[in-house]
Amino acid sequence: MPEFYDLAIIGGGVNGCGIARDAAGRGLDVFLCEQDDLASATSSASTKLIHGGLRYLEYYEFRLVREALMEREVLWRMAPHIIRPLRFVLPHHKGLRPAWLLRLGLFLYDHLGGRKLLPPTRALDLRKDEAGAALKPGYGKAFEYSDCAVDDARLVVLNAMDARDRGATIRTRTRCIKAERRDGLWHLVTRDLASGAETEIVARILINAAGPWASAVLETVIGRKTPAHVRMVQGSHIVVPQLYAHERCYIFQNGDGRIVFAIPYESAFTLIGTTDRDYHEDPAKVAASEEEIGYLCQAASEYFATPVSRDAVIWSYSGVRPLYDDGASDAKAATRDYVLDLDAPEGQPALLSVFGGKITTYRRLAEAALAKLGAHMPERISAVAGWTGRTALPGGDFPAEGFAGEVAALRADYPFLSERHAARLTHAYGRRARQLLGSAKADADLGRAFGATLTEAEIRYLQRAEWALSAEDILWRRSKLGLHMSQDEIAGVKAFLGEGA
């Protein structure tokens, strides 16, 4: 007999996993399949920010900005281990947006979203403030405001873990190859991409949250001919050695109307991004082009006293944002808002397709998706909308401003951990770091050390608890330890996992 579920979800990005968590917490039987690793596409290729989107005010996206601003502190409280507050410095560039317009935008930014914990905007004199030291002498005036940073891929994994803890079935490396309505239900055929084994499942409702592949799923898996609702916009980022010593970020205006962030990253680096350009190729093959890398280097060099050269780039990554096609002529102006398309013919099971969205509003998108499906849901709902915003993600059950205390508590329980190691584990796993460390009394109890504080115990935990299979899963999604390791150390991880050269 096929496995039966209330809800089947195609896509293991932030939207799919967020919906799975919310639905499982309401008592529904949930199935989710992802053709690759969790967060293997768009959801691990963001600018790593929980933010309102200051520049979206220029496009009158007030509802989206308000919703995103309101979510900043909600998400910070839910996951204080992987989310942290940041201050952003916006230098005034003569000849671009006037200072009064920046001040007005930031006034709205401060007051649209019910800010409580994050500090407000203030004006800076870059000739006196340390933030001006890294910039060219011509920049004198700036504004500083608040947003948050997030480990985007871990946000996805934590939602999937919580969904699983609440009863959901999460299958990675599993592709849905066919979905059809029959006898009042959805009948899905999934294929395990490692073994080739096929499984049939049955569900009351189907959600297409396949991101850049959403239109393809509609056409090739479901067989529904539909206009292309997805506008694929490529966003690329570069990582360079640390450009300045302080912990604040910069947001730079550019002459073409786009903005670029420069963000302290992984303690020793600076992350610079992003780009915005239409993309028409296979989303699985997206990569930062030399043109985009050059653009980011040039944009940063317009502001920093020390130019950012191509040779300084030690890593780049790129993703395709599956934005809703609202007809905007310019990629940077395309809406970041989400659209939920419900297809529910009389007497037939419902299909909900998710288009667009941004990582900051994923939780609200999940609530909206389930609300839209309300008339098609089974009656046995055991939790009301909004529970996800009041419940910590795995490991995040400590006060939003209590990160330093958690690091100290972990070192008290495991005195052999260095400050650096304890901070990294707390940032990644929060209070669940103890599940990884177990009864260890010394470094040796954690097994083989691979470099950059990665141990055999951590790899085993990631395999056991977080669906990690490959070195890429471990070094570039569950962590960014690949930035800190030598090629020989990375090769050691691959060999341990049985990966070929």
PDB file of N, CA and C in Angstrom, residues 305-366:
ATOM      1  N   ALA A 305      39.134  52.339   0.568  1.00  0.00           N
ATOM      2  CA  ALA A 305      40.410  52.997   0.300  1.00  0.00           C
ATOM      3  C   ALA A 305      41.383  52.052  -0.390  1.00  0.00           C
ATOM      4  N   THR A 306      41.349  50.788   0.004  1.00  0.00           N
ATOM      5  CA  THR A 306      42.178  49.783  -0.657  1.00  0.00           C
ATOM      6  C   THR A 306      41.329  49.052  -1.681  1.00  0.00           C
ATOM      7  N   PRO A 307      41.658  49.135  -2.959  1.00  0.00           N
ATOM      8  CA  PRO A 307      40.820  48.502  -3.983  1.00  0.00           C
ATOM      9  C   PRO A 307      40.713  46.992  -3.773  1.00  0.00           C
ATOM     10  N   VAL A 308      39.591  46.439  -4.172  1.00  0.00           N
ATOM     11  CA  VAL A 308      39.362  44.993  -4.115  1.00  0.00           C
ATOM     12  C   VAL A 308      39.689  44.427  -5.496  1.00  0.00           C
ATOM     13  N   SER A 309      40.752  43.669  -5.577  1.00  0.00           N
ATOM     14  CA  SER A 309      41.191  43.133  -6.868  1.00  0.00           C
ATOM     15  C   SER A 309      40.604  41.752  -7.121  1.00  0.00           C
ATOM     16  N   ARG A 310      40.611  41.358  -8.372  1.00  0.00           N
ATOM     17  CA  ARG A 310      40.143  40.013  -8.732  1.00  0.00           C
ATOM     18  C   ARG A 310      40.972  38.950  -8.044  1.00  0.00           C
ATOM     19  N   ASP A 311      42.256  39.200  -7.877  1.00  0.00           N
ATOM     20  CA  ASP A 311      43.143  38.216  -7.239  1.00  0.00           C
ATOM     21  C   ASP A 311      42.811  37.985  -5.778  1.00  0.00           C
ATOM     22  N   ALA A 312      42.090  38.941  -5.159  1.00  0.00           N
ATOM     23  CA  ALA A 312      41.760  38.809  -3.739  1.00  0.00           C
ATOM     24  C   ALA A 312      40.580  37.860  -3.504  1.00  0.00           C
ATOM     25  N   VAL A 313      39.844  37.526  -4.533  1.00  0.00           N
ATOM     26  CA  VAL A 313      38.651  36.699  -4.383  1.00  0.00           C
ATOM     27  C   VAL A 313      39.054  35.255  -4.133  1.00  0.00           C
ATOM     28  N   ILE A 314      38.689  34.747  -2.955  1.00  0.00           N
ATOM     29  CA  ILE A 314      39.061  33.378  -2.612  1.00  0.00           C
ATOM     30  C   ILE A 314      37.901  32.400  -2.761  1.00  0.00           C
ATOM     31  N   TRP A 315      36.692  32.924  -2.877  1.00  0.00           N
ATOM     32  CA  TRP A 315      35.526  32.060  -3.088  1.00  0.00           C
ATOM     33  C   TRP A 315      34.414  32.906  -3.677  1.00  0.00           C
ATOM     34  N   SER A 316      33.642  32.320  -4.547  1.00  0.00           N
ATOM     35  CA  SER A 316      32.452  32.974  -5.066  1.00  0.00           C
ATOM     36  C   SER A 316      31.320  31.961  -5.087  1.00  0.00           C
ATOM     37  N   TYR A 317      30.120  32.439  -4.977  1.00  0.00           N
ATOM     38  CA  TYR A 317      28.965  31.554  -5.102  1.00  0.00           C
ATOM     39  C   TYR A 317      27.838  32.318  -5.781  1.00  0.00           C
ATOM     40  N   SER A 318      26.912  31.583  -6.342  1.00  0.00           N
ATOM     41  CA  SER A 318      25.838  32.199  -7.096  1.00  0.00           C
ATOM     42  C   SER A 318      24.566  31.383  -6.937  1.00  0.00           C
ATOM     43  N   GLY A 319      23.445  32.058  -6.961  1.00  0.00           N
ATOM     44  CA  GLY A 319      22.157  31.384  -6.869  1.00  0.00           C
ATOM     45  C   GLY A 319      21.150  32.045  -7.784  1.00  0.00           C
ATOM     46  N   VAL A 320      20.075  31.332  -8.043  1.00  0.00           N
ATOM     47  CA  VAL A 320      19.001  31.859  -8.873  1.00  0.00           C
ATOM     48  C   VAL A 320      17.806  32.136  -7.985  1.00  0.00           C
ATOM     49  N   ARG A 321      17.429  33.381  -7.891  1.00  0.00           N
ATOM     50  CA  ARG A 321      16.237  33.734  -7.134  1.00  0.00           C
ATOM     51  C   ARG A 321      15.010  33.475  -8.008  1.00  0.00           C
ATOM     52  N   PRO A 322      14.110  32.630  -7.556  1.00  0.00           N
ATOM     53  CA  PRO A 322      12.912  32.346  -8.353  1.00  0.00           C
ATOM     54  C   PRO A 322      11.831  33.380  -8.077  1.00  0.00           C
ATOM     55  N   LEU A 323      11.967  34.567  -8.653  1.00  0.00           N
ATOM     56  CA  LEU A 323      11.043  35.651  -8.360  1.00  0.00           C
ATOM     57  C   LEU A 323       9.764  35.518  -9.185  1.00  0.00           C
ATOM     58  N   TYR A 324       8.693  36.073  -8.661  1.00  0.00           N
ATOM     59  CA  TYR A 324       7.447  36.085  -9.419  1.00  0.00           C
ATOM     60  C   TYR A 324       7.586  37.083 -10.553  1.00  0.00           C
ATOM     61  N   ASP A 325       7.221  36.674 -11.761  1.00  0.00           N
ATOM     62  CA  ASP A 325       7.363  37.530 -12.928  1.00  0.00           C
ATOM     63  C   ASP A 325       6.227  38.546 -12.960  1.00  0.00           C
ATOM     64  N   ASP A 326       6.531  39.761 -12.488  1.00  0.00           N
ATOM     65  CA  ASP A 326       5.516  40.816 -12.441  1.00  0.00           C
ATOM     66  C   ASP A 326       5.629  41.765 -13.620  1.00  0.00           C
ATOM     67  N   GLY A 327       6.467  41.399 -14.594  1.00  0.00           N
ATOM     68  CA  GLY A 327       6.582  42.212 -15.794  1.00  0.00           C
ATOM     69  C   GLY A 327       7.558  43.357 -15.703  1.00  0.00           C
ATOM     70  N   ALA A 328       8.292  43.482 -14.607  1.00  0.00           N
ATOM     71  CA  ALA A 328       9.275  44.554 -14.480  1.00  0.00           C
ATOM     72  C   ALA A 328      10.333  44.408 -15.564  1.00  0.00           C
ATOM     73  N   SER A 329      10.760  45.537 -16.117  1.00  0.00           N
ATOM     74  CA  SER A 329      11.730  45.487 -17.203  1.00  0.00           C
ATOM     75  C   SER A 329      13.140  45.204 -16.706  1.00  0.00           C
ATOM     76  N   ASP A 330      13.433  45.567 -15.473  1.00  0.00           N
ATOM     77  CA  ASP A 330      14.773  45.454 -14.923  1.00  0.00           C
ATOM     78  C   ASP A 330      14.787  44.414 -13.807  1.00  0.00           C
ATOM     79  N   ALA A 331      15.794  43.544 -13.817  1.00  0.00           N
ATOM     80  CA  ALA A 331      15.860  42.474 -12.814  1.00  0.00           C
ATOM     81  C   ALA A 331      15.885  43.024 -11.401  1.00  0.00           C
ATOM     82  N   LYS A 332      16.584  44.153 -11.191  1.00  0.00           N
ATOM     83  CA  LYS A 332      16.690  44.674  -9.822  1.00  0.00           C
ATOM     84  C   LYS A 332      15.361  45.213  -9.310  1.00  0.00           C
ATOM     85  N   ALA A 333      14.419  45.499 -10.256  1.00  0.00           N
ATOM     86  CA  ALA A 333      13.116  46.026  -9.860  1.00  0.00           C
ATOM     87  C   ALA A 333      12.059  44.942  -9.716  1.00  0.00           C
ATOM     88  N   ALA A 334      12.375  43.701 -10.088  1.00  0.00           N
ATOM     89  CA  ALA A 334      11.392  42.619  -9.989  1.00  0.00           C
ATOM     90  C   ALA A 334      11.000  42.403  -8.534  1.00  0.00           C
ATOM     91  N   THR A 335       9.723  42.186  -8.294  1.00  0.00           N
ATOM     92  CA  THR A 335       9.244  42.068  -6.921  1.00  0.00           C
ATOM     93  C   THR A 335       9.861  40.880  -6.197  1.00  0.00           C
ATOM     94  N   ARG A 336      10.179  41.092  -4.915  1.00  0.00           N
ATOM     95  CA  ARG A 336      10.648  40.001  -4.048  1.00  0.00           C
ATOM     96  C   ARG A 336       9.489  39.433  -3.239  1.00  0.00           C
ATOM     97  N   ASP A 337       8.281  39.929  -3.469  1.00  0.00           N
ATOM     98  CA  ASP A 337       7.115  39.424  -2.763  1.00  0.00           C
ATOM     99  C   ASP A 337       6.763  38.031  -3.283  1.00  0.00           C
ATOM    100  N   TYR A 338       6.016  37.301  -2.478  1.00  0.00           N
ATOM    101  CA  TYR A 338       5.637  35.952  -2.887  1.00  0.00           C
ATOM    102  C   TYR A 338       4.208  35.923  -3.407  1.00  0.00           C
ATOM    103  N   VAL A 339       3.948  34.949  -4.275  1.00  0.00           N
ATOM    104  CA  VAL A 339       2.620  34.729  -4.829  1.00  0.00           C
ATOM    105  C   VAL A 339       2.291  33.254  -4.660  1.00  0.00           C
ATOM    106  N   LEU A 340       1.111  32.970  -4.137  1.00  0.00           N
ATOM    107  CA  LEU A 340       0.651  31.600  -3.913  1.00  0.00           C
ATOM    108  C   LEU A 340      -0.484  31.308  -4.881  1.00  0.00           C
ATOM    109  N   ASP A 341      -0.252  30.377  -5.778  1.00  0.00           N
ATOM    110  CA  ASP A 341      -1.215  30.055  -6.827  1.00  0.00           C
ATOM    111  C   ASP A 341      -1.937  28.762  -6.466  1.00  0.00           C
ATOM    112  N   LEU A 342      -3.229  28.867  -6.182  1.00  0.00           N
ATOM    113  CA  LEU A 342      -4.026  27.707  -5.785  1.00  0.00           C
ATOM    114  C   LEU A 342      -4.814  27.179  -6.976  1.00  0.00           C
ATOM    115  N   ASP A 343      -4.661  25.901  -7.253  1.00  0.00           N
ATOM    116  CA  ASP A 343      -5.414  25.209  -8.297  1.00  0.00           C
ATOM    117  C   ASP A 343      -6.218  24.111  -7.621  1.00  0.00           C
ATOM    118  N   ALA A 344      -7.524  24.325  -7.492  1.00  0.00           N
ATOM    119  CA  ALA A 344      -8.380  23.375  -6.761  1.00  0.00           C
ATOM    120  C   ALA A 344      -9.728  23.254  -7.443  1.00  0.00           C
ATOM    121  N   PRO A 345      -9.776  22.540  -8.579  1.00  0.00           N
ATOM    122  CA  PRO A 345     -11.056  22.339  -9.255  1.00  0.00           C
ATOM    123  C   PRO A 345     -12.047  21.612  -8.346  1.00  0.00           C
ATOM    124  N   GLU A 346     -13.301  21.850  -8.566  1.00  0.00           N
ATOM    125  CA  GLU A 346     -14.349  21.242  -7.750  1.00  0.00           C
ATOM    126  C   GLU A 346     -14.192  19.719  -7.717  1.00  0.00           C
ATOM    127  N   GLY A 347     -14.134  19.186  -6.485  1.00  0.00           N
ATOM    128  CA  GLY A 347     -14.044  17.746  -6.314  1.00  0.00           C
ATOM    129  C   GLY A 347     -12.668  17.155  -6.518  1.00  0.00           C
ATOM    130  N   GLN A 348     -11.648  18.011  -6.754  1.00  0.00           N
ATOM    131  CA  GLN A 348     -10.289  17.523  -6.990  1.00  0.00           C
ATOM    132  C   GLN A 348      -9.363  17.986  -5.861  1.00  0.00           C
ATOM    133  N   PRO A 349      -8.293  17.236  -5.600  1.00  0.00           N
ATOM    134  CA  PRO A 349      -7.365  17.649  -4.547  1.00  0.00           C
ATOM    135  C   PRO A 349      -6.620  18.926  -4.925  1.00  0.00           C
ATOM    136  N   ALA A 350      -6.287  19.717  -3.939  1.00  0.00           N
ATOM    137  CA  ALA A 350      -5.695  21.039  -4.166  1.00  0.00           C
ATOM    138  C   ALA A 350      -4.214  20.944  -4.506  1.00  0.00           C
ATOM    139  N   LEU A 351      -3.806  21.865  -5.375  1.00  0.00           N
ATOM    140  CA  LEU A 351      -2.393  22.072  -5.700  1.00  0.00           C
ATOM    141  C   LEU A 351      -2.065  23.525  -5.400  1.00  0.00           C
ATOM    142  N   LEU A 352      -1.033  23.749  -4.599  1.00  0.00           N
ATOM    143  CA  LEU A 352      -0.585  25.114  -4.306  1.00  0.00           C
ATOM    144  C   LEU A 352       0.841  25.267  -4.817  1.00  0.00           C
ATOM    145  N   SER A 353       1.067  26.251  -5.683  1.00  0.00           N
ATOM    146  CA  SER A 353       2.403  26.532  -6.186  1.00  0.00           C
ATOM    147  C   SER A 353       2.915  27.826  -5.579  1.00  0.00           C
ATOM    148  N   VAL A 354       4.171  27.798  -5.139  1.00  0.00           N
ATOM    149  CA  VAL A 354       4.800  28.939  -4.473  1.00  0.00           C
ATOM    150  C   VAL A 354       5.744  29.611  -5.455  1.00  0.00           C
ATOM    151  N   PHE A 355       5.538  30.899  -5.687  1.00  0.00           N
ATOM    152  CA  PHE A 355       6.406  31.678  -6.563  1.00  0.00           C
ATOM    153  C   PHE A 355       6.983  32.846  -5.773  1.00  0.00           C
ATOM    154  N   GLY A 356       8.271  33.092  -5.956  1.00  0.00           N
ATOM    155  CA  GLY A 356       8.901  34.255  -5.345  1.00  0.00           C
ATOM    156  C   GLY A 356       9.154  34.072  -3.861  1.00  0.00           C
ATOM    157  N   GLY A 357       9.261  35.217  -3.171  1.00  0.00           N
ATOM    158  CA  GLY A 357       9.554  35.192  -1.737  1.00  0.00           C
ATOM    159  C   GLY A 357      11.003  35.494  -1.449  1.00  0.00           C
ATOM    160  N   LYS A 358      11.287  35.731  -0.175  1.00  0.00           N
ATOM    161  CA  LYS A 358      12.650  35.979   0.280  1.00  0.00           C
ATOM    162  C   LYS A 358      12.838  35.287   1.618  1.00  0.00           C
ATOM    163  N   ILE A 359      14.063  35.027   1.982  1.00  0.00           N
ATOM    164  CA  ILE A 359      14.329  34.184   3.143  1.00  0.00           C
ATOM    165  C   ILE A 359      13.752  34.801   4.419  1.00  0.00           C
ATOM    166  N   THR A 360      13.718  36.129   4.505  1.00  0.00           N
ATOM    167  CA  THR A 360      13.227  36.791   5.711  1.00  0.00           C
ATOM    168  C   THR A 360      11.757  36.503   5.975  1.00  0.00           C
ATOM    169  N   THR A 361      10.978  36.334   4.915  1.00  0.00           N
ATOM    170  CA  THR A 361       9.534  36.185   5.091  1.00  0.00           C
ATOM    171  C   THR A 361       9.061  34.745   4.902  1.00  0.00           C
ATOM    172  N   TYR A 362       9.992  33.786   4.968  1.00  0.00           N
ATOM    173  CA  TYR A 362       9.605  32.399   4.720  1.00  0.00           C
ATOM    174  C   TYR A 362       8.542  31.911   5.708  1.00  0.00           C
ATOM    175  N   ARG A 363       8.633  32.320   6.975  1.00  0.00           N
ATOM    176  CA  ARG A 363       7.691  31.830   7.997  1.00  0.00           C
ATOM    177  C   ARG A 363       6.295  32.387   7.740  1.00  0.00           C
ATOM    178  N   ARG A 364       6.224  33.663   7.349  1.00  0.00           N
ATOM    179  CA  ARG A 364       4.934  34.259   7.029  1.00  0.00           C
ATOM    180  C   ARG A 364       4.361  33.639   5.752  1.00  0.00           C
ATOM    181  N   LEU A 365       5.225  33.316   4.815  1.00  0.00           N
ATOM    182  CA  LEU A 365       4.774  32.634   3.605  1.00  0.00           C
ATOM    183  C   LEU A 365       4.140  31.290   3.963  1.00  0.00           C
ATOM    184  N   ALA A 366       4.769  30.554   4.884  1.00  0.00           N
ATOM    185  CA  ALA A 366       4.226  29.255   5.296  1.00  0.00           C
ATOM    186  C   ALA A 366       2.842  29.423   5.923  1.00  0.00           C
TER     187      ALA A 366
END
